[in-house]
Amino acid sequence: MASQPEVEKLRDWSVSDVLRGLNMWVFVPAVVIILGALAFATWWGNQYGAEAFETLNSTIVDTVGWWYVLICTGFVIFALWAGLSKAGNIRLGRDDEKPEFAMGSWFCMLFAAGMGIGLVFWGVAEPLWHLIAPPEVTADAGVDADGNVIAASEAANAGSAIGQSLFHWGLHAWAIYVVIGLGLAYMTFRRGRPLAVRWLLEPIFGRKLIESWVGHIIDVVAIVGTVFGVVTSLGIGTQQIAAGMGFMGWVEDPTSEPLLTGLVIVIMAIATISVITGVHRGLKWLSNFNLAAAAVLALFVVLAGPTLFLLQSIVSNVGEYAIAFPQLMFQGGTEYAAGAGGEDVGLLGNGWSADWTIYYWGWWMSWAPFVGMFIARISRGRTIREFVLGVLLAPTAVGILWFSIFGSSGIYYQLTEGAMLIDDGEGGETVGTEASLFQLLEQLPIASITSVLAILVITIFFITSGDSGSLVTDVLAYGGRTETPKMTRVFWTALIALAAIVLLAAGEDPDSSLRVLQVAAIASAAPFSIVMVLAVIAQIRLYLYEGRTAPRYVRIRRHATKAAVVETARRVTGSDEGPAVHRTVLQILNEQTKTLRSMFGGASGTLAGLPPTTGAGTPEAGGKASDDLVLAVQDLPSQATYVNSETGVLGWDEKGAYRDPLRADQTFATPEFSESYEGWEQEAEEYFDEAVATGTIPAVEPEDNDKAK
């Protein structure tokens, strides 16, 4: 293969190099929008108070909620189609390429960066919320003779509470990541485009527009969504760490603003060290370690908690998810159940779909540029089918295990001991969202040790989310350049930390701060949702084209199988062995050869004109030579075929067969293009054409001859 193009390395701490390498039409607008949004949140909170964010959230939900519900279900359908159809055979790279990371490390990294911190935060709290404040579609069991709603019992809601949680953390969530991650991996490793979100839409807009203001807008939207998506996670992670410190007695007021600010600064400082070391060292090590620590914590809860109940729950919760999936997939306006207590129920009291489903879909979409690009970067060499099964199904299975362990344990201790709710200050009980994990651990032995482990797990998930988000936004700001200066990586880490501090401070208490984070996630996802829908359309066009034009390799036998020929000879002769059977076998083979020649003719371009033993001298993997013929077959549409009026031979029109959504003659002077399948194919075709044109075999240089030996 041709040597890779030289790409100038930017010095890590050189201001001039940074300014020269950055795409200023993306970097400057993105930073301005982020700072403007933070200024608006601060002004809005000071001017109108925390309740103003309730109004703002309701307006956003009423506007885009139905859209989020519709497209996210469509993303699930697209992901399943891509993985299970013929497109699943396409490799994200060259056809002979092996995955860059082993399966175990790959899974740990995508899961830790994808939603590890969220699972730890919501693993106990969300099922408890659905237990005490369920949606009307599951908790309203019917009506009595007077027309009054009959609410389901708390025990009856226990199973559906886990199913509803899994609905938010299962296929829908990961299908959103598949849309961006799969598209980026295909466009970069298969088609050689830079690793930037804008190139997902090249099949729709074309290269000229993608390299102009249209592409700049797409990347700006991706950066803004990434920052606020990561900030949402960091905000809830900070609140949970503070709650754990309060549980351990390390701090008096876990909700104090100075404490939350200090936590953000300290942990993001550690994330800065990690992001400087890069994906192959700091992030990979942290991800592997943290998933192992989380597994230890989960195993402890299983063994120390209600073990038999949890084992039964794993099986039953799969069924609960299967029930919740079709029941909720198109629900965008579900309210809380009538018997749950009226307007003040639920997480934030704004309607069940608004508080949960629409919030989650917005959160996942705002995370999609970050997680999608990160997953794409670590998925080189895998097939689309492997990608989908790994990214879509495996984390969903882990989510089922996680909620079955932590969520079912929380529900168990609430139903049997009433130990998982706290006083709401108004004579009732509610869920202590930030501290619910530590309340659960308090019901088990050695709570002081396991709580410290839980804080450690949350902290490292915090770090991996922060450094991954910084790395991805930096790549976008440099137009897809994967090797970026450390100076700008540090800048993005600092900006994310600043955004988290400002948004946490915009709320007057933990609940209102959570509302501010919710508004940020839902609002930042709105423009990017349009990019995602266009990305799905573009990918469908690309995969259909490659699926139709990719050759199918078929094996053609020159004769019937040996066993079939012998069986026929035995049947004809009426004996199992002997000279007659031997002679009949030879006769059948001879007649078969004559028949094939009469069917295909004698021209050299036909099957009959091929060498009688095409595989001679080429041992197969098993050590045997093959007499079979292997052909590459490509399906053609009937309208692309024609009959030559002079020769009567069937031919086909290459231009009229299929149209590549991307111009096949385009090249990019980047390492990504040189290493991609398309770059390799173009280089090989140029070499072939040159060799055929010259018609001579070049002399072997002495040093080349030595290498060959």
XYZ file of C-alpha atoms in Angstrom:
709
model
C 0.000 0.000 0.000
C 1.146 3.528 -0.637
C 2.779 5.383 2.190
C 0.565 7.508 4.367
C 0.494 11.253 3.701
C 2.542 13.320 6.063
C 0.368 15.306 8.485
C 2.062 18.109 10.362
C 2.162 17.393 14.080
C 0.904 20.238 16.207
C 2.944 20.991 19.287
C 1.017 20.409 22.495
C 1.626 23.740 24.176
C 2.245 26.028 21.209
C -0.384 28.778 20.862
C 0.541 29.379 17.220
C 0.143 25.688 16.369
C -3.191 25.536 18.165
C -4.537 28.582 16.320
C -3.309 27.205 13.003
C -4.856 23.784 13.504
C -8.236 24.747 14.967
C -11.251 25.164 12.709
C -12.139 28.638 13.947
C -15.511 28.629 12.172
C -16.460 25.749 14.471
C -14.485 26.484 17.629
C -15.429 30.134 18.155
C -19.215 29.835 17.544
C -19.398 26.722 19.742
C -17.628 28.425 22.659
C -19.742 31.573 22.258
C -22.997 29.569 22.266
C -21.933 27.576 25.339
C -20.931 30.680 27.292
C -24.096 32.444 26.145
C -26.256 29.555 27.342
C -24.514 29.588 30.725
C -25.044 33.343 31.023
C -28.712 32.906 30.132
C -29.174 30.143 32.722
C -27.598 32.322 35.396
C -29.703 35.356 34.479
C -32.893 33.299 34.142
C -32.433 31.707 37.546
C -31.640 34.998 39.271
C -34.458 36.865 37.544
C -37.306 34.390 37.870
C -36.175 31.795 40.393
C -36.034 28.015 40.165
C -39.701 27.686 39.206
C -38.941 29.464 35.951
C -37.024 26.406 34.774
C -40.217 24.388 35.270
C -41.985 26.653 32.790
C -39.061 26.576 30.383
C -38.903 22.800 30.563
C -42.652 22.444 29.954
C -42.405 24.647 26.875
C -39.534 22.616 25.440
C -41.236 19.290 26.199
C -44.535 20.370 24.640
C -42.666 21.476 21.516
C -40.289 18.595 20.848
C -41.527 15.736 23.043
C -43.563 13.983 20.361
C -40.616 14.312 17.928
C -38.179 12.737 20.369
C -40.490 9.783 21.014
C -41.049 9.160 17.305
C -37.465 9.351 16.070
C -35.917 7.386 18.946
C -38.164 4.430 18.206
C -37.145 4.828 14.563
C -33.492 4.653 15.614
C -34.129 1.258 17.218
C -35.653 -0.036 13.981
C -32.722 1.312 11.967
C -30.116 -0.242 14.279
C -31.764 -3.661 14.133
C -32.018 -3.461 10.352
C -28.355 -2.494 9.981
C -27.186 -5.327 12.219
C -29.444 -8.124 10.987
C -29.630 -7.348 7.267
C -27.046 -7.980 4.569
C -25.439 -4.679 5.554
C -24.247 -6.369 8.741
C -21.498 -8.131 6.769
C -19.761 -4.848 5.907
C -16.511 -4.414 7.817
C -15.660 -1.055 9.351
C -12.285 -0.937 7.669
C -10.590 -3.108 5.067
C -12.096 -6.519 4.440
C -9.105 -8.304 5.985
C -8.735 -5.955 8.967
C -8.804 -7.184 12.554
C -10.389 -5.248 15.450
C -8.068 -2.719 17.070
C -9.138 -3.608 20.623
C -9.922 -6.981 22.157
C -13.599 -7.638 22.827
C -13.264 -7.276 26.608
C -11.438 -3.946 26.541
C -13.736 -2.665 23.786
C -16.850 -3.429 25.776
C -15.450 -1.923 28.998
C -14.551 1.339 27.276
C -17.836 1.812 25.429
C -19.894 0.980 28.507
C -17.931 3.162 30.929
C -18.010 6.159 28.593
C -21.577 5.486 27.472
C -23.648 5.649 30.623
C -21.811 4.200 33.596
C -22.259 7.240 35.824
C -25.970 7.420 35.023
C -26.595 3.783 35.906
C -24.937 4.209 39.276
C -26.990 7.331 39.967
C -30.369 6.000 38.836
C -29.933 2.244 39.462
C -31.730 2.376 42.813
C -33.574 5.708 42.603
C -35.500 5.378 39.334
C -37.292 2.084 40.098
C -38.279 3.529 43.499
C -39.748 6.585 41.793
C -41.762 4.407 39.407
C -42.894 2.357 42.408
C -44.393 5.309 44.291
C -45.312 7.468 41.270
C -46.045 5.165 38.308
C -47.414 6.199 34.910
C -51.116 5.963 34.252
C -50.675 3.397 31.493
C -49.537 0.753 33.975
C -50.791 1.868 37.395
C -54.412 2.626 36.513
C -55.755 -0.902 36.685
C -59.319 -0.020 35.664
C -62.490 1.669 36.914
C -65.162 0.617 39.352
C -68.926 0.738 38.900
C -68.985 4.444 39.743
C -66.274 5.293 37.210
C -63.533 5.814 39.780
C -60.017 4.748 38.826
C -58.800 1.587 40.522
C -55.068 2.016 41.120
C -52.751 -0.959 41.069
C -51.226 -1.982 44.388
C -47.648 -1.104 45.297
C -46.671 -4.759 44.996
C -48.183 -4.916 41.530
C -46.224 -1.815 40.515
C -42.936 -3.343 41.688
C -42.349 -5.418 38.564
C -43.465 -2.757 36.096
C -41.194 -0.212 37.862
C -38.126 -2.169 36.746
C -39.547 -2.635 33.255
C -40.074 1.121 32.905
C -36.514 1.798 34.059
C -35.138 -0.699 31.560
C -37.192 0.922 28.815
C -35.208 4.126 29.369
C -31.814 2.397 29.624
C -32.225 -0.367 27.054
C -32.451 -0.568 23.282
C -33.636 3.007 22.732
C -30.675 4.538 24.541
C -28.054 2.492 22.756
C -29.755 2.749 19.360
C -29.225 6.517 19.604
C -25.510 5.864 20.052
C -25.506 3.372 17.171
C -26.784 6.012 14.739
C -23.786 8.290 15.270
C -21.130 5.729 16.204
C -21.829 3.375 13.315
C -22.042 6.187 10.792
C -18.755 7.725 11.907
C -16.958 4.376 11.952
C -18.200 3.549 8.446
C -17.417 6.943 6.935
C -13.942 7.083 8.498
C -12.639 3.519 8.408
C -14.527 2.297 5.348
C -14.783 5.409 3.186
C -11.814 7.403 4.494
C -13.568 10.566 5.641
C -12.297 12.600 8.610
C -13.654 11.612 12.019
C -16.201 14.440 12.300
C -19.994 14.454 12.533
C -20.376 16.613 9.440
C -19.208 13.818 7.128
C -22.202 11.701 8.092
C -24.303 13.928 5.849
C -22.019 13.952 2.794
C -24.339 11.552 0.896
C -27.080 14.184 1.253
C -25.274 17.518 0.866
C -22.162 16.528 -1.085
C -18.532 17.254 -0.288
C -18.605 20.928 -1.315
C -21.339 21.916 1.146
C -19.981 19.671 3.897
C -16.664 21.544 3.726
C -18.483 24.896 3.825
C -20.780 26.660 6.305
C -23.220 23.718 6.329
C -20.571 21.425 7.771
C -19.510 24.086 10.261
C -23.065 24.362 11.603
C -23.315 20.582 11.982
C -20.102 20.371 14.003
C -21.053 23.388 16.147
C -24.370 21.731 17.001
C -22.511 18.502 17.827
C -20.047 20.264 20.140
C -22.747 22.187 22.002
C -24.823 19.051 22.458
C -21.787 17.118 23.637
C -20.801 19.688 26.241
C -24.250 19.987 27.795
C -24.858 16.242 27.628
C -21.632 15.564 29.513
C -22.365 18.414 31.936
C -25.724 16.829 32.797
C -23.972 13.613 33.775
C -21.272 15.419 35.690
C -23.885 17.409 37.570
C -25.788 14.376 38.800
C -22.517 12.566 39.522
C -21.346 15.449 41.689
C -24.611 15.448 43.624
C -24.318 11.721 44.274
C -20.698 11.928 45.414
C -21.663 14.711 47.810
C -24.589 12.625 49.084
C -22.216 9.719 49.697
C -19.846 11.973 51.613
C -22.785 13.137 53.720
C -23.820 9.523 54.319
C -20.301 8.718 55.523
C -20.357 11.739 57.824
C -17.499 13.450 56.020
C -19.492 16.639 55.372
C -22.372 18.292 57.197
C -24.287 19.689 54.216
C -23.930 17.592 51.030
C -25.996 20.140 49.079
C -23.774 23.169 49.768
C -22.631 25.033 46.677
C -18.951 25.327 47.739
C -18.777 21.551 48.232
C -20.267 20.804 44.796
C -17.979 23.354 43.164
C -14.920 21.913 44.893
C -15.823 18.386 43.819
C -16.187 19.448 40.193
C -12.812 21.222 40.240
C -10.895 18.390 41.912
C -12.358 15.588 39.820
C -12.076 17.439 36.517
C -8.440 18.187 37.391
C -7.905 14.425 37.570
C -9.811 14.056 34.292
C -7.379 16.528 32.734
C -4.474 14.224 33.549
C -6.363 11.305 32.022
C -7.275 13.141 28.815
C -3.648 14.197 28.306
C -2.447 10.576 28.442
C -4.817 9.529 25.637
C -7.221 6.687 24.917
C -4.689 3.852 24.887
C -3.385 4.508 28.394
C -5.323 6.566 30.926
C -8.847 6.086 29.618
C -8.449 2.403 28.786
C -6.986 1.604 32.210
C -9.595 3.615 34.100
C -12.454 2.036 32.146
C -11.269 -1.517 32.732
C -10.614 -0.910 36.430
C -13.915 0.824 37.060
C -16.081 -1.771 35.365
C -14.349 -4.416 37.479
C -15.016 -2.357 40.627
C -18.667 -1.907 39.648
C -18.946 -5.664 39.078
C -17.519 -6.332 42.550
C -20.070 -3.959 44.080
C -22.923 -5.634 42.200
C -21.735 -9.110 43.204
C -21.597 -8.027 46.835
C -25.205 -6.782 46.714
C -26.317 -10.103 45.209
C -24.544 -12.217 47.831
C -25.229 -10.017 50.866
C -28.763 -9.033 49.872
C -31.896 -11.079 49.057
C -30.018 -13.455 46.757
C -32.856 -15.763 45.721
C -35.212 -12.838 45.148
C -32.631 -11.118 42.936
C -31.933 -14.234 40.884
C -35.657 -14.628 40.259
C -35.893 -10.929 39.419
C -33.313 -11.194 36.645
C -35.577 -13.585 34.753
C -38.836 -11.791 35.489
C -37.396 -8.368 34.663
C -36.586 -9.503 31.129
C -40.295 -10.149 30.762
C -41.143 -6.797 32.344
C -38.942 -5.045 29.793
C -40.573 -6.997 26.968
C -43.963 -5.757 28.224
C -42.852 -2.140 28.737
C -41.149 -1.820 25.347
C -44.256 -1.926 23.103
C -46.376 -0.318 25.811
C -44.241 2.840 26.105
C -42.385 3.138 22.787
C -44.891 5.655 21.366
C -46.043 7.230 24.642
C -45.158 10.922 24.704
C -47.876 12.415 26.906
C -48.343 9.940 29.734
C -49.277 11.479 33.080
C -48.749 10.081 36.544
C -51.324 7.608 37.790
C -54.439 9.171 39.316
C -53.859 7.469 42.641
C -50.271 8.664 42.973
C -51.057 11.950 44.628
C -51.793 14.640 42.093
C -49.660 17.440 40.749
C -46.742 17.152 43.181
C -45.930 13.514 42.573
C -43.026 12.090 40.687
C -39.461 13.189 40.251
C -40.288 16.795 39.407
C -44.067 16.751 39.040
C -44.306 17.668 35.350
C -45.961 14.581 33.886
C -44.464 11.109 33.690
C -43.309 11.215 30.045
C -41.838 14.694 30.465
C -39.999 13.820 33.677
C -38.642 10.537 32.377
C -38.920 9.417 28.749
C -38.499 12.736 26.957
C -35.771 13.797 29.384
C -33.860 10.575 28.756
C -34.226 10.716 24.971
C -32.928 14.296 25.001
C -30.085 13.347 27.330
C -29.035 10.403 25.180
C -29.152 12.475 21.989
C -27.071 15.242 23.545
C -24.562 12.527 24.464
C -24.675 10.967 20.994
C -21.876 13.019 19.355
C -19.592 12.330 22.305
C -20.344 8.653 22.857
C -20.865 7.929 19.160
C -17.502 9.364 18.140
C -15.750 7.663 21.021
C -17.294 4.266 20.195
C -16.466 4.770 16.523
C -12.835 5.502 17.346
C -12.430 2.226 19.256
C -14.435 0.042 16.810
C -12.147 -0.116 13.784
C -12.050 -3.564 12.184
C -15.423 -4.829 13.407
C -18.308 -5.674 11.118
C -21.541 -3.710 11.285
C -23.195 -6.771 12.794
C -20.554 -7.021 15.517
C -20.875 -3.305 16.151
C -24.651 -3.437 16.539
C -24.673 -6.571 18.679
C -21.940 -5.140 20.875
C -23.230 -1.591 21.203
C -26.968 -2.309 21.165
C -27.517 -5.657 22.820
C -24.619 -6.248 25.215
C -25.017 -3.029 27.268
C -28.781 -3.587 27.341
C -28.159 -6.997 28.883
C -25.825 -5.447 31.453
C -28.465 -2.808 32.173
C -30.970 -5.575 32.890
C -28.521 -7.153 35.330
C -27.751 -3.809 36.998
C -31.370 -2.788 37.566
C -32.280 -6.330 38.585
C -29.600 -6.179 41.288
C -29.794 -2.598 42.545
C -33.314 -1.594 41.542
C -34.940 -4.821 42.679
C -32.965 -4.693 45.946
C -34.230 -1.167 46.634
C -37.811 -2.215 45.938
C -37.394 -5.329 48.119
C -36.250 -3.349 51.167
C -38.972 -0.783 50.612
C -41.758 -3.370 50.390
C -40.491 -5.505 53.282
C -39.012 -2.914 55.647
C -40.072 0.499 54.323
C -36.445 1.608 54.533
C -35.868 3.284 51.171
C -37.949 6.492 51.375
C -37.211 9.720 53.235
C -39.328 12.467 54.759
C -40.281 15.084 52.171
C -40.650 17.803 54.797
C -44.405 18.072 54.290
C -45.577 15.063 56.231
C -45.106 12.610 53.368
C -42.380 10.416 51.967
C -40.321 10.672 48.823
C -37.230 9.161 47.192
C -33.857 10.585 48.199
C -32.557 10.430 44.655
C -28.913 11.336 45.327
C -28.570 9.166 48.458
C -30.727 6.156 47.489
C -27.709 3.993 46.578
C -26.167 4.599 49.990
C -29.515 3.893 51.697
C -29.488 0.506 50.007
C -25.918 -0.248 51.069
C -26.899 0.715 54.624
C -29.246 -2.291 54.683
C -26.308 -4.634 53.996
C -23.182 -5.592 55.970
C -19.966 -3.504 55.921
C -21.830 -0.449 54.624
C -18.921 1.833 55.502
C -16.618 -0.097 53.149
C -19.054 -0.587 50.278
C -20.111 3.065 50.404
C -16.491 4.127 49.927
C -16.251 1.705 46.976
C -19.442 3.198 45.534
C -18.016 6.719 45.830
C -14.848 5.529 44.088
C -16.858 3.969 41.244
C -18.896 7.158 40.782
C -15.753 9.276 40.832
C -13.982 7.238 38.163
C -17.104 7.196 35.986
C -17.084 10.969 36.469
C -13.467 11.109 35.274
C -14.005 8.854 32.229
C -17.033 10.883 31.159
C -15.132 14.145 31.542
C -11.982 13.133 29.710
C -13.874 11.343 26.923
C -16.084 14.370 26.387
C -13.070 16.679 26.256
C -11.286 14.438 23.779
C -14.289 14.201 21.445
C -15.077 17.925 21.432
C -11.425 18.592 20.668
C -11.529 16.242 17.679
C -14.624 18.047 16.364
C -12.984 21.449 16.837
C -10.034 20.290 14.727
C -12.241 19.029 11.900
C -11.821 15.339 12.646
C -8.115 15.317 13.400
C -7.573 12.480 15.901
C -4.230 13.729 17.243
C -4.878 17.095 18.870
C -2.710 19.339 21.089
C -2.983 18.852 24.820
C -3.610 22.563 25.317
C -7.077 22.469 23.767
C -7.929 19.186 25.497
C -7.290 20.963 28.783
C -9.368 23.930 27.601
C -12.427 21.754 26.917
C -12.050 20.019 30.268
C -12.027 23.392 32.004
C -15.028 24.633 30.016
C -17.049 21.501 30.868
C -16.170 21.943 34.546
C -17.225 25.608 34.389
C -20.536 24.682 32.762
C -21.241 22.076 35.443
C -20.508 24.573 38.235
C -22.734 27.267 36.709
C -25.698 24.978 36.050
C -25.535 23.422 39.508
C -25.497 26.896 41.022
C -28.488 27.984 38.920
C -30.758 25.767 41.042
C -31.662 26.642 44.612
C -31.690 23.036 45.844
C -30.848 19.544 44.502
C -34.255 19.132 42.840
C -34.154 22.486 41.079
C -30.516 21.884 40.056
C -31.607 18.581 38.554
C -34.315 20.455 36.652
C -31.741 22.893 35.259
C -29.595 19.976 34.081
C -32.679 18.376 32.558
C -33.521 21.538 30.621
C -29.943 21.764 29.337
C -29.983 18.174 28.080
C -33.379 18.361 26.346
C -32.786 21.778 24.768
C -29.285 21.036 23.445
C -30.523 17.824 21.808
C -33.262 19.519 19.750
C -31.108 20.798 16.838
C -28.914 17.713 16.846
C -31.955 15.439 16.503
C -32.387 16.777 12.955
C -28.771 15.884 12.167
C -29.384 12.370 13.477
C -32.441 11.800 11.291
C -30.506 12.945 8.218
C -27.635 10.661 9.271
C -29.989 7.679 9.304
C -31.207 8.494 5.777
C -27.616 8.855 4.562
C -26.532 5.562 6.099
C -29.450 3.650 4.632
C -28.451 4.885 1.173
C -24.814 3.912 1.730
C -25.505 0.453 3.140
C -28.041 -0.386 0.438
C -25.553 0.642 -2.224
C -22.682 -1.371 -0.787
C -24.932 -4.339 -0.093
C -26.094 -4.389 -3.706
C -22.655 -3.941 -5.244
C -20.577 -6.093 -2.889
C -19.679 -9.426 -4.514
C -21.141 -12.638 -3.172
C -18.614 -15.443 -3.235
C -20.105 -18.754 -4.347
C -18.553 -22.182 -4.656
C -19.405 -24.102 -7.828
C -18.784 -27.851 -8.006
C -17.503 -29.180 -11.282
C -19.153 -32.477 -10.461
C -21.707 -33.827 -8.076
C -20.376 -34.731 -4.657
C -18.258 -37.860 -4.459
C -20.778 -39.534 -2.199
C -23.643 -38.770 -4.601
C -21.740 -40.204 -7.592
C -20.847 -43.416 -5.715
C -24.402 -43.831 -4.441
C -25.757 -43.446 -7.986
C -23.279 -46.031 -9.315
C -24.257 -48.483 -6.586
C -27.932 -48.011 -7.352
C -27.393 -48.533 -11.088
C -25.213 -51.650 -10.674
C -27.159 -53.103 -7.789
C -24.051 -53.797 -5.699
C -22.055 -51.989 -3.060
C -18.573 -52.451 -4.512
C -16.621 -54.210 -7.256
C -15.363 -53.505 -10.791
C -18.856 -52.695 -12.059
C -19.345 -49.955 -9.488
C -15.869 -48.585 -10.193
C -16.501 -48.546 -13.933
C -19.887 -46.878 -13.512
C -18.380 -44.106 -11.376
C -15.905 -43.293 -14.177
C -18.660 -43.350 -16.780
C -20.789 -40.929 -14.762
C -17.862 -38.516 -14.398
C -17.089 -38.703 -18.131
C -20.698 -38.077 -19.153
C -20.964 -35.260 -16.637
C -17.955 -33.486 -18.190
C -19.464 -33.808 -21.694
C -22.771 -32.438 -20.464
C -21.139 -29.410 -18.842
C -19.240 -28.633 -22.032
C -22.365 -28.867 -24.140
C -24.225 -26.588 -21.705
C -21.585 -23.853 -21.423
C -19.870 -24.114 -24.807
C -16.167 -24.104 -25.547
C -15.224 -20.433 -25.471
C -12.434 -19.518 -23.097
C -14.667 -17.104 -21.246
C -17.054 -19.837 -20.084
C -16.898 -22.288 -17.229
C -15.811 -25.019 -19.642
C -12.835 -22.982 -20.729
C -11.421 -22.708 -17.245
C -8.558 -24.974 -16.159
C -9.865 -28.445 -15.238
C -8.420 -28.158 -11.723
C -8.692 -24.553 -10.648
C -7.479 -25.215 -7.156
C -4.500 -27.394 -8.054
C -1.432 -26.453 -6.139
C -3.402 -24.204 -3.803
C -4.044 -26.138 -0.592
C -7.060 -25.175 1.451
C -6.927 -24.541 5.160
C -7.482 -28.221 5.803
C -4.452 -29.194 3.717
C -6.376 -30.507 0.691
C -6.377 -29.116 -2.811
C -9.752 -27.985 -4.117
C -11.195 -28.940 -7.494
C -14.080 -26.524 -7.008
C -14.516 -23.214 -8.769
C -14.995 -20.062 -6.689
C -16.679 -17.090 -8.347
C -17.517 -13.590 -7.165
C -21.167 -12.952 -8.007
C -22.816 -9.538 -7.958
C -26.569 -9.059 -8.208
C -27.678 -6.695 -10.969
C -31.007 -4.945 -11.501
C -32.741 -6.137 -14.635
C -32.890 -2.641 -16.115
C -29.080 -2.501 -16.193
C -28.750 -5.529 -18.513
C -28.936 -5.604 -22.318
C -28.361 -7.955 -25.265
C -25.676 -7.069 -27.794
C -27.429 -6.911 -31.185
C -24.335 -8.121 -33.060
C -23.176 -11.005 -30.868
C -26.322 -11.860 -28.937
C -24.253 -11.873 -25.729
C -25.816 -10.580 -22.523
C -24.075 -7.497 -21.115
C -24.674 -4.810 -18.513
C -24.393 -1.059 -18.135
C -22.150 -0.263 -15.167
C -23.341 3.335 -14.892
C -26.981 2.328 -14.997
C -26.685 -0.354 -12.340
C -26.062 1.478 -9.078
C -25.181 4.980 -8.050
C -22.732 5.490 -5.190
C -24.089 8.128 -2.759
C -20.460 9.275 -2.436
C -18.288 10.182 -5.416
C -15.959 7.225 -5.828
C -13.116 9.239 -7.355
C -12.622 11.508 -4.350
C -9.452 11.393 -2.298
C -8.364 12.991 0.962
C -4.778 13.782 1.948
C -5.281 12.337 5.420
C -4.052 9.248 7.278
C -7.686 8.198 7.779
C -8.234 7.986 4.012
C -4.950 6.204 3.383
C -5.794 3.571 6.018
C -9.447 3.130 5.001
C -10.901 0.472 2.753
C -11.645 2.979 -0.019
C -8.142 4.434 0.094
C -6.601 0.972 -0.040
C -8.886 -0.048 -2.917
C -8.033 3.033 -4.982
C -4.295 2.508 -4.465
C -4.551 -1.175 -5.422
C -6.590 -0.416 -8.560
C -4.055 2.195 -9.665
C -1.268 -0.344 -9.211
C -3.220 -2.960 -11.175
C -3.922 -0.569 -14.057
C -0.262 0.416 -14.198
C 0.875 -3.203 -14.196
C -1.543 -4.173 -16.979
C -0.652 -1.115 -19.059
C 3.086 -1.814 -18.972
C 2.709 -5.538 -19.527
C 6.193 -6.202 -18.152
C 7.532 -7.633 -14.919
C 9.926 -5.175 -13.223
C 13.361 -6.413 -12.322
C 13.829 -7.426 -8.720
C 16.177 -5.142 -6.834
C 18.858 -6.936 -4.758
C 17.471 -5.637 -1.472
C 13.927 -6.665 -2.448
C 15.216 -10.112 -3.347
C 16.812 -10.411 0.088
C 13.506 -9.419 1.718
C 11.654 -12.023 -0.307
C 14.046 -14.695 0.896
